[in-house]
């Protein structure tokens, strides 16, 4: 049930971590361990390794099919209606789907083709439910809220926070907006493909010259400029007056 986050500037290597975990390619040196075992030695193909993970990306993809078919897409078995509803309740999207005239049979194609208009936040919740329906051991969130507006981001983040509070599901978050990972059990800070810092939010923000502290300061400055134009922001002001902890090189 641990909450893990990877942060860093664009190109720092965050999404490469996801690719290595799911064995889209293997490391040229070193190892990726799962419960102490090299994932390259686990029984089965890379597809078997990927079955351990549920993945939610930046852009939610819904196919031209019903919500029910979208939820079941890619599963090795046909889920029951009860399994589908249970996953949607965990993703906090069941009530919304049930409120639609056709419910789970609502068509998700373009509006011009008769499809239902579903907001970005609701689409992302459906994507989370689809990942949960796989019954994964680890949920990978690859900048899952970065493409959403503030209102939708809050909606989806509440869903993610609820999952982390109420289940033993391990979550690994790749994040650009630092406000979304402040409650993580451990945060790994990437720079130029290397791990340069690690710790909790409070520990990392207490390093005045640290990379994480600089990232927070930059987002605060951007939020301040946005607020001048009347645009609300999710970035919270932080105090840098905190005890320092040793930096871990990578």
Coordinates of C-alpha atoms in Angstrom, one line a residue:
X1 CA 0.0 0.0 0.0
X2 CA 2.9 2.4 -0.3
X3 CA 2.6 5.6 -2.3
X4 CA 5.7 6.3 -4.4
X5 CA 6.3 9.3 -6.6
X6 CA 8.9 10.2 -9.3
X7 CA 9.3 13.9 -10.1
X8 CA 11.6 16.0 -12.2
X9 CA 11.8 18.3 -15.1
X10 CA 10.7 17.2 -18.6
X11 CA 13.3 14.8 -20.0
X12 CA 14.7 13.8 -16.6
X13 CA 13.8 10.1 -17.0
X14 CA 10.5 9.8 -15.2
X15 CA 8.5 8.0 -17.8
X16 CA 11.5 5.8 -18.6
X17 CA 10.9 4.3 -15.1
X18 CA 7.5 3.2 -16.2
X19 CA 8.8 1.7 -19.4
X20 CA 11.4 -0.3 -17.5
X21 CA 8.9 -1.5 -14.9
X22 CA 6.6 -2.8 -17.7
X23 CA 9.5 -4.3 -19.7
X24 CA 8.9 -2.3 -22.8
X25 CA 12.7 -2.5 -22.8
X26 CA 15.2 -3.9 -20.3
X27 CA 18.0 -1.9 -18.6
X28 CA 21.4 -2.0 -20.3
X29 CA 23.0 -2.2 -16.8
X30 CA 21.6 -2.8 -13.3
X31 CA 18.4 -4.6 -12.5
X32 CA 14.7 -3.9 -11.8
X33 CA 13.6 -5.8 -8.7
X34 CA 10.0 -6.8 -7.8
X35 CA 9.8 -8.2 -4.3
X36 CA 13.5 -8.7 -4.4
X37 CA 13.5 -10.6 -7.7
X38 CA 14.8 -9.4 -11.1
X39 CA 11.7 -9.0 -13.3
X40 CA 13.7 -10.5 -16.2
X41 CA 13.7 -13.8 -14.3
X42 CA 10.0 -13.9 -13.4
X43 CA 8.1 -16.8 -14.9
X44 CA 6.3 -16.0 -18.1
X45 CA 6.7 -13.4 -20.9
X46 CA 6.9 -9.6 -20.5
X47 CA 3.1 -9.7 -20.9
X48 CA 2.9 -11.7 -17.7
X49 CA 5.0 -9.0 -15.9
X50 CA 2.7 -6.3 -17.3
X51 CA -0.3 -8.1 -15.8
X52 CA 1.0 -7.1 -12.4
X53 CA 0.5 -3.4 -13.2
X54 CA -2.5 -1.2 -14.0
X55 CA -1.6 1.8 -16.1
X56 CA -3.3 5.2 -16.3
X57 CA -1.7 7.7 -18.7
X58 CA -1.9 11.4 -19.3
X59 CA -4.5 11.2 -22.0
X60 CA -7.5 9.0 -21.3
X61 CA -8.4 6.9 -24.4
X62 CA -12.0 5.8 -24.9
X63 CA -12.8 3.8 -28.0
X64 CA -15.9 4.1 -30.1
X65 CA -17.8 1.6 -28.1
X66 CA -20.0 1.5 -24.9
X67 CA -18.5 2.4 -21.6
X68 CA -18.9 -1.2 -20.5
X69 CA -16.9 -2.4 -23.5
X70 CA -14.3 0.3 -22.9
X71 CA -13.9 -0.9 -19.3
X72 CA -13.4 -4.5 -20.4
X73 CA -11.1 -3.8 -23.3
X74 CA -7.8 -5.7 -23.1
X75 CA -8.7 -8.0 -20.3
X76 CA -7.9 -11.7 -20.7
X77 CA -11.4 -12.6 -19.5
X78 CA -14.9 -11.2 -19.8
X79 CA -15.7 -9.4 -16.5
X80 CA -19.1 -9.8 -14.8
X81 CA -21.3 -6.8 -14.4
X82 CA -20.6 -6.9 -10.6
X83 CA -16.9 -6.7 -11.2
X84 CA -17.3 -3.8 -13.5
X85 CA -19.5 -1.9 -11.1
X86 CA -17.2 -2.7 -8.2
X87 CA -14.2 -1.2 -10.1
X88 CA -16.2 1.9 -11.0
X89 CA -17.3 2.4 -7.4
X90 CA -13.6 2.3 -6.4
X91 CA -12.8 4.8 -9.1
X92 CA -15.7 7.0 -7.9
X93 CA -17.4 7.0 -11.4
X94 CA -20.3 4.5 -10.9
X95 CA -22.8 7.2 -9.9
X96 CA -21.9 9.3 -12.9
X97 CA -22.3 6.4 -15.3
X98 CA -25.5 5.3 -13.7
X99 CA -26.9 8.8 -14.2
X100 CA -26.5 8.6 -18.0
X101 CA -29.6 7.6 -19.9
X102 CA -28.0 4.4 -21.2
X103 CA -25.9 3.8 -18.2
X104 CA -23.0 1.4 -18.8
X105 CA -24.2 1.0 -22.4
X106 CA -23.6 4.6 -23.2
X107 CA -21.7 5.0 -26.5
X108 CA -18.4 6.8 -26.2
X109 CA -17.9 7.8 -29.8
X110 CA -17.8 11.4 -31.1
X111 CA -20.9 13.5 -30.5
X112 CA -21.5 13.8 -34.2
X113 CA -21.7 10.1 -34.4
X114 CA -24.2 9.8 -31.6
X115 CA -21.7 9.5 -28.7
X116 CA -22.1 10.9 -25.3
X117 CA -20.2 14.0 -24.2
X118 CA -18.0 13.0 -21.3
X119 CA -15.7 15.4 -19.6
X120 CA -11.9 14.9 -19.3
X121 CA -12.2 14.2 -15.6
X122 CA -14.9 11.6 -16.1
X123 CA -12.9 10.0 -18.9
X124 CA -9.9 9.7 -16.6
X125 CA -12.0 8.1 -13.9
X126 CA -13.2 5.6 -16.4
X127 CA -9.5 4.9 -17.3
X128 CA -8.7 4.4 -13.6
X129 CA -11.7 2.0 -13.3
X130 CA -10.4 0.1 -16.4
X131 CA -7.0 -0.2 -14.7
X132 CA -8.5 -1.4 -11.4
X133 CA -10.6 -4.0 -13.2
X134 CA -7.3 -5.8 -14.0
X135 CA -6.9 -6.3 -10.3
X136 CA -3.3 -5.1 -10.4
X137 CA -0.8 -5.3 -7.6
X138 CA 0.7 -1.9 -8.6
X139 CA -1.1 1.1 -10.1
X140 CA 1.1 3.2 -12.4
X141 CA -0.1 6.8 -12.7
X142 CA 1.9 8.5 -15.5
X143 CA 1.1 12.2 -15.1
X144 CA -2.6 11.1 -14.9
X145 CA -3.9 14.6 -14.0
X146 CA -1.5 16.9 -15.9
X147 CA -3.7 17.3 -19.0
X148 CA -6.8 18.2 -17.0
X149 CA -8.1 21.6 -16.0
X150 CA -8.0 22.5 -12.3
X151 CA -11.6 21.4 -11.5
X152 CA -11.2 18.0 -13.3
X153 CA -7.7 17.6 -11.7
X154 CA -9.3 18.0 -8.2
X155 CA -12.0 15.5 -9.1
X156 CA -9.5 12.8 -10.3
X157 CA -7.0 13.5 -7.5
X158 CA -9.7 13.0 -4.9
X159 CA -10.3 9.6 -6.5
X160 CA -6.6 8.7 -6.4
X161 CA -6.3 9.9 -2.8
X162 CA -9.3 7.8 -1.8
X163 CA -7.8 4.7 -3.4
X164 CA -4.6 5.2 -1.6
X165 CA -6.4 5.6 1.8
X166 CA -8.8 2.7 1.5
X167 CA -6.8 -0.1 -0.2
X168 CA -3.4 -1.9 0.0
X169 CA -2.8 -1.1 -3.6
X170 CA 0.7 0.2 -4.2
X171 CA 0.7 3.3 -6.4
X172 CA 3.7 4.7 -8.4
X173 CA 3.0 8.2 -9.6
X174 CA 4.9 10.1 -12.3
X175 CA 4.1 13.7 -11.6
X176 CA 4.7 17.2 -13.1
X177 CA 2.3 19.0 -10.8
X178 CA 3.9 18.6 -7.4
X179 CA 0.7 19.4 -5.5
X180 CA -0.6 15.9 -6.5
X181 CA 2.2 13.9 -4.8
X182 CA 2.9 15.9 -1.6
X183 CA 1.3 13.1 0.5
X184 CA 3.4 10.3 -1.0
X185 CA 5.3 8.0 1.4
X186 CA 8.5 8.6 -0.6
X187 CA 9.4 10.9 -3.5
X188 CA 12.3 10.2 -5.9
X189 CA 13.7 13.3 -7.6
X190 CA 15.1 12.7 -11.1
X191 CA 17.6 14.9 -13.0
X192 CA 19.2 14.0 -16.4
X193 CA 18.4 10.4 -16.0
X194 CA 19.7 10.1 -12.5
X195 CA 18.2 9.8 -9.0
X196 CA 19.5 12.9 -7.2
X197 CA 17.2 13.1 -4.1
X198 CA 14.7 11.0 -2.2
X199 CA 12.5 11.5 0.9
X200 CA 9.1 12.7 2.0
X201 CA 7.7 16.1 0.9
X202 CA 8.6 17.6 4.2
X203 CA 12.2 16.3 4.1
X204 CA 12.8 17.4 0.5
X205 CA 11.3 20.9 0.9
X206 CA 13.7 21.4 3.9
X207 CA 16.7 21.4 1.5
X208 CA 17.0 25.1 0.5
X209 CA 19.4 24.2 -2.3
X210 CA 17.8 21.0 -3.3
X211 CA 16.4 20.1 -6.7
X212 CA 12.9 19.4 -5.3
X213 CA 12.9 22.7 -3.5
X214 CA 13.8 24.5 -6.8
X215 CA 11.0 22.7 -8.6
X216 CA 8.4 23.7 -6.0
X217 CA 9.7 27.3 -6.1
X218 CA 9.4 27.4 -9.9
X219 CA 5.8 26.1 -9.8
X220 CA 4.9 28.6 -7.1
X221 CA 6.2 31.4 -9.3
X222 CA 4.2 30.2 -12.2
X223 CA 1.1 29.9 -10.1
X224 CA 1.6 33.4 -8.8
X225 CA 1.7 34.7 -12.4
X226 CA -1.3 32.7 -13.3
X227 CA -3.2 34.1 -10.3
X228 CA -2.5 37.6 -11.4
X229 CA -4.6 36.8 -14.4
X230 CA -7.4 35.5 -12.3
X231 CA -6.6 31.8 -12.9
X232 CA -6.9 29.6 -9.8
X233 CA -4.0 27.4 -8.9
X234 CA -3.6 24.1 -7.0
X235 CA 0.0 24.8 -6.0
X236 CA 0.3 25.5 -2.3
X237 CA 2.8 27.8 -0.8
X238 CA 5.5 26.0 1.1
X239 CA 7.8 27.0 3.9
X240 CA 11.4 26.2 3.3
X241 CA 12.2 26.5 7.0
X242 CA 12.7 22.9 7.8
X243 CA 15.5 20.6 8.9
X244 CA 17.8 19.3 6.2
X245 CA 18.4 15.7 5.4
X246 CA 21.2 14.1 3.6
X247 CA 21.0 14.0 -0.2
X248 CA 21.2 10.7 -2.0
X249 CA 23.1 10.7 -5.3
X250 CA 22.1 8.6 -8.3

